[in-house]
Amino acid sequence: MTAPKQQYYAKRAELLVKNLKSRHFDAYYCATKEEALEKALSLIPQGASVGWGGATSAQQIGLFEALHHGDYCPIDRDRCETPEQRQQAMVDCMTADVFVTGANALSLDGQMVNIDGMGNRVASIIFGPKTVLVIAGMNKVEDTLDAAMIRARTVAAPINQQRFMRDTPCSKTGACGDCKSENCICNQIVITRHCRPVNRIRFILVGEELGF
């Protein structure tokens, strides 16, 4: 990554960390994926049960591999052998010690936007796990909440649907069709604007382009 972009991300992150903390989130900035992995592991207690939903950014920094090889109790739906076990894993995530997630978008004033298909990911962000750990590349940050909403709907969701390639307008065109398809993944749109209890949700902002 070029030095100007690194500087740009670092300066925006300084402001964003301040604004997140003003909303009673805990927040940190790491310039690289390697620093982000080290910070994430420092925030997860040894022996903790750790679950996650769709979290490409966390996967990209190597967090899931580290959890499987460390002294933790991962709840990994992707390693389940049956649909029933996978469903139970998603339910178990709601009572995990730590829930790891990404963010579809963040606004510079400290608000997070997430879109979900099944709802399990946003449900765990809202309530249940003792701690929520958000891994987010600075490419997810927009100047305003309105812009963050647009990013989540017109960038993050259509790209995510390319992974699943279900029968929706955005899987065919790459553009949001504001659809009501049976296979729509934009079923819950959640804005997290404040943290209660204080510091339950922790952000690790990464000065690299992560996720979608």
Tab-separated table of C-alpha atoms in Angstrom:
chain	number	residue	atom	x	y	z
A	1	MET	CA	0.000	0.000	0.000
A	2	THR	CA	1.284	3.473	-0.840
A	3	ALA	CA	2.487	5.806	1.894
A	4	PRO	CA	-0.173	8.479	1.159
A	5	LYS	CA	-2.974	5.951	1.591
A	6	GLN	CA	-1.410	4.635	4.806
A	7	GLN	CA	-1.272	8.182	6.137
A	8	TYR	CA	-4.853	8.804	5.019
A	9	TYR	CA	-6.102	5.683	6.791
A	10	ALA	CA	-4.127	6.464	9.962
A	11	LYS	CA	-5.497	9.999	10.212
A	12	ARG	CA	-9.084	8.902	9.598
A	13	ALA	CA	-8.646	6.093	12.098
A	14	GLU	CA	-7.495	8.526	14.782
A	15	LEU	CA	-10.743	10.449	14.400
A	16	LEU	CA	-12.860	7.310	14.156
A	17	VAL	CA	-11.334	5.758	17.291
A	18	LYS	CA	-12.117	8.956	19.195
A	19	ASN	CA	-15.712	8.969	17.950
A	20	LEU	CA	-16.232	5.266	18.695
A	21	LYS	CA	-14.993	5.758	22.253
A	22	SER	CA	-17.371	8.709	22.672
A	23	ARG	CA	-20.165	6.212	21.977
A	24	HIS	CA	-18.783	3.840	24.648
A	25	PHE	CA	-17.245	1.350	22.237
A	26	ASP	CA	-13.680	0.171	22.783
A	27	ALA	CA	-11.505	0.810	19.721
A	28	TYR	CA	-7.949	0.312	18.470
A	29	TYR	CA	-6.095	1.008	15.243
A	30	CYS	CA	-3.547	-1.376	13.739
A	31	ALA	CA	-1.649	-0.424	10.602
A	32	THR	CA	-1.236	-4.005	9.329
A	33	LYS	CA	-2.961	-7.395	9.360
A	34	GLU	CA	-0.142	-8.792	11.487
A	35	GLU	CA	-0.591	-6.118	14.143
A	36	ALA	CA	-4.354	-6.651	14.039
A	37	LEU	CA	-3.988	-10.400	14.659
A	38	GLU	CA	-1.692	-9.785	17.626
A	39	LYS	CA	-4.137	-7.248	19.071
A	40	ALA	CA	-7.164	-9.499	18.540
A	41	LEU	CA	-5.538	-12.418	20.354
A	42	SER	CA	-4.594	-10.113	23.238
A	43	LEU	CA	-8.286	-9.244	23.656
A	44	ILE	CA	-9.520	-12.864	23.694
A	45	PRO	CA	-8.954	-14.665	27.025
A	46	GLN	CA	-7.330	-18.096	26.982
A	47	GLY	CA	-9.956	-20.830	27.184
A	48	ALA	CA	-12.754	-18.563	25.942
A	49	SER	CA	-15.522	-19.867	23.726
A	50	VAL	CA	-15.316	-17.905	20.467
A	51	GLY	CA	-17.915	-17.875	17.723
A	52	TRP	CA	-18.315	-15.941	14.517
A	53	GLY	CA	-20.688	-15.254	11.662
A	54	GLY	CA	-19.598	-14.228	8.205
A	55	ALA	CA	-16.343	-12.410	8.975
A	56	THR	CA	-14.058	-12.325	5.939
A	57	SER	CA	-11.877	-9.600	7.463
A	58	ALA	CA	-11.149	-11.718	10.550
A	59	GLN	CA	-10.292	-14.649	8.312
A	60	GLN	CA	-7.959	-12.479	6.234
A	61	ILE	CA	-5.878	-11.454	9.258
A	62	GLY	CA	-5.502	-15.150	10.219
A	63	LEU	CA	-7.642	-14.994	13.357
A	64	PHE	CA	-9.703	-18.146	12.809
A	65	GLU	CA	-6.669	-20.295	12.110
A	66	ALA	CA	-5.003	-18.928	15.246
A	67	LEU	CA	-8.085	-19.709	17.340
A	68	HIS	CA	-8.166	-23.296	16.098
A	69	HIS	CA	-4.491	-23.751	16.984
A	70	GLY	CA	-4.589	-21.941	20.338
A	71	ASP	CA	-6.081	-22.502	23.784
A	72	TYR	CA	-9.593	-21.497	22.819
A	73	CYS	CA	-12.960	-23.165	22.236
A	74	PRO	CA	-13.964	-22.211	18.670
A	75	ILE	CA	-17.566	-22.459	17.555
A	76	ASP	CA	-17.055	-22.950	13.826
A	77	ARG	CA	-20.170	-23.649	11.787
A	78	ASP	CA	-18.067	-24.319	8.687
A	79	ARG	CA	-16.616	-27.433	10.319
A	80	CYS	CA	-20.025	-28.900	11.150
A	81	GLU	CA	-20.959	-32.132	9.399
A	82	THR	CA	-24.737	-31.739	9.186
A	83	PRO	CA	-27.204	-28.842	8.669
A	84	GLU	CA	-28.532	-29.498	12.173
A	85	GLN	CA	-25.070	-29.120	13.697
A	86	ARG	CA	-24.506	-25.941	11.694
A	87	GLN	CA	-27.780	-24.475	12.946
A	88	GLN	CA	-26.867	-25.358	16.535
A	89	ALA	CA	-23.458	-23.719	16.122
A	90	MET	CA	-25.149	-20.466	15.081
A	91	VAL	CA	-27.360	-20.663	18.171
A	92	ASP	CA	-24.366	-21.424	20.404
A	93	CYS	CA	-22.595	-18.312	19.125
A	94	MET	CA	-25.233	-16.223	20.884
A	95	THR	CA	-23.921	-17.309	24.286
A	96	ALA	CA	-20.210	-17.355	23.413
A	97	ASP	CA	-17.682	-15.524	25.548
A	98	VAL	CA	-16.517	-13.692	22.422
A	99	PHE	CA	-18.281	-13.180	19.099
A	100	VAL	CA	-16.120	-12.110	16.151
A	101	THR	CA	-17.607	-10.220	13.236
A	102	GLY	CA	-16.816	-7.768	10.492
A	103	ALA	CA	-18.690	-4.612	9.533
A	104	ASN	CA	-20.390	-3.888	6.238
A	105	ALA	CA	-19.738	-0.181	6.751
A	106	LEU	CA	-18.741	2.382	9.359
A	107	SER	CA	-19.409	6.099	9.470
A	108	LEU	CA	-16.649	8.444	10.528
A	109	ASP	CA	-18.775	9.637	13.448
A	110	GLY	CA	-18.648	6.140	14.968
A	111	GLN	CA	-21.722	4.214	13.798
A	112	MET	CA	-21.716	0.706	12.314
A	113	VAL	CA	-24.009	-0.668	9.603
A	114	ASN	CA	-24.542	-4.392	9.042
A	115	ILE	CA	-26.819	-6.263	6.659
A	116	ASP	CA	-27.742	-9.883	7.314
A	117	GLY	CA	-29.602	-12.634	5.537
A	118	MET	CA	-30.386	-15.120	8.325
A	119	GLY	CA	-30.037	-12.591	11.131
A	120	ASN	CA	-27.738	-14.702	13.324
A	121	ARG	CA	-24.788	-12.340	12.938
A	122	VAL	CA	-26.612	-9.122	13.796
A	123	ALA	CA	-28.486	-10.898	16.596
A	124	SER	CA	-25.186	-11.767	18.283
A	125	ILE	CA	-23.882	-8.238	17.781
A	126	ILE	CA	-26.963	-6.843	19.487
A	127	PHE	CA	-27.296	-9.214	22.453
A	128	GLY	CA	-25.903	-12.400	23.967
A	129	PRO	CA	-22.125	-12.826	23.773
A	130	LYS	CA	-20.133	-11.221	26.593
A	131	THR	CA	-17.844	-9.462	24.130
A	132	VAL	CA	-18.186	-8.618	20.439
A	133	LEU	CA	-14.945	-8.115	18.508
A	134	VAL	CA	-15.272	-6.274	15.192
A	135	ILE	CA	-12.425	-6.525	12.680
A	136	ALA	CA	-12.764	-3.837	10.006
A	137	GLY	CA	-10.483	-2.572	7.271
A	138	MET	CA	-10.403	1.176	6.821
A	139	ASN	CA	-11.869	0.688	3.333
A	140	LYS	CA	-15.211	0.171	5.124
A	141	VAL	CA	-15.268	3.725	6.505
A	142	GLU	CA	-17.494	6.391	4.943
A	143	ASP	CA	-17.816	10.058	5.863
A	144	THR	CA	-21.483	9.906	6.887
A	145	LEU	CA	-24.060	7.418	8.094
A	146	ASP	CA	-26.055	7.881	4.877
A	147	ALA	CA	-22.949	7.002	2.856
A	148	ALA	CA	-22.314	3.990	5.086
A	149	MET	CA	-25.855	2.764	4.455
A	150	ILE	CA	-25.347	3.141	0.719
A	151	ARG	CA	-22.054	1.251	0.898
A	152	ALA	CA	-23.645	-1.617	2.811
A	153	ARG	CA	-26.517	-1.939	0.334
A	154	THR	CA	-24.766	-1.257	-2.977
A	155	VAL	CA	-21.212	-2.510	-2.389
A	156	ALA	CA	-20.977	-4.994	0.483
A	157	ALA	CA	-24.208	-6.897	-0.131
A	158	PRO	CA	-23.831	-7.411	-3.908
A	159	ILE	CA	-20.214	-8.536	-3.487
A	160	ASN	CA	-21.178	-10.944	-0.712
A	161	GLN	CA	-23.923	-12.389	-2.898
A	162	GLN	CA	-21.275	-13.262	-5.496
A	163	ARG	CA	-19.991	-15.829	-2.991
A	164	PHE	CA	-23.377	-17.518	-2.792
A	165	MET	CA	-24.634	-16.882	-6.358
A	166	ARG	CA	-28.235	-17.404	-5.373
A	167	ASP	CA	-31.031	-16.228	-7.646
A	168	THR	CA	-31.191	-12.497	-6.927
A	169	PRO	CA	-30.810	-9.426	-9.167
A	170	CYS	CA	-27.445	-8.494	-7.635
A	171	SER	CA	-26.004	-11.970	-8.236
A	172	LYS	CA	-26.659	-11.426	-11.952
A	173	THR	CA	-25.883	-7.735	-12.406
A	174	GLY	CA	-23.632	-6.854	-9.466
A	175	ALA	CA	-25.999	-4.001	-8.584
A	176	CYS	CA	-28.610	-3.832	-5.819
A	177	GLY	CA	-32.106	-4.335	-7.194
A	178	ASP	CA	-33.862	-3.581	-3.883
A	179	CYS	CA	-35.374	-7.015	-4.348
A	180	LYS	CA	-37.865	-9.133	-2.435
A	181	SER	CA	-36.360	-12.355	-3.684
A	182	GLU	CA	-36.684	-15.540	-1.636
A	183	ASN	CA	-32.873	-15.629	-1.673
A	184	CYS	CA	-32.381	-12.006	-0.617
A	185	ILE	CA	-29.519	-11.504	1.851
A	186	CYS	CA	-30.598	-7.959	2.783
A	187	ASN	CA	-33.250	-9.002	5.279
A	188	GLN	CA	-32.026	-7.241	8.410
A	189	ILE	CA	-30.306	-3.863	8.302
A	190	VAL	CA	-28.899	-2.860	11.675
A	191	ILE	CA	-27.301	0.404	12.755
A	192	THR	CA	-25.263	0.118	15.933
A	193	ARG	CA	-24.862	3.691	17.155
A	194	HIS	CA	-23.946	3.241	20.827
A	195	CYS	CA	-22.539	0.506	23.067
A	196	ARG	CA	-24.353	-0.770	26.141
A	197	PRO	CA	-22.869	-2.178	28.350
A	198	VAL	CA	-19.832	0.075	27.988
A	199	ASN	CA	-17.005	-1.547	25.965
A	200	ARG	CA	-18.953	-4.738	25.211
A	201	ILE	CA	-18.275	-4.104	21.505
A	202	ARG	CA	-14.614	-3.686	20.613
A	203	PHE	CA	-13.285	-2.517	17.268
A	204	ILE	CA	-9.954	-3.311	15.683
A	205	LEU	CA	-9.574	-0.985	12.709
A	206	VAL	CA	-6.955	-2.115	10.211
A	207	GLY	CA	-5.048	0.151	7.845
A	208	GLU	CA	-5.484	-2.253	4.952
A	209	GLU	CA	-8.318	-3.132	2.604
A	210	LEU	CA	-10.138	-6.083	4.115
A	211	GLY	CA	-13.440	-7.801	3.433
A	212	PHE	CA	-16.072	-6.498	1.044
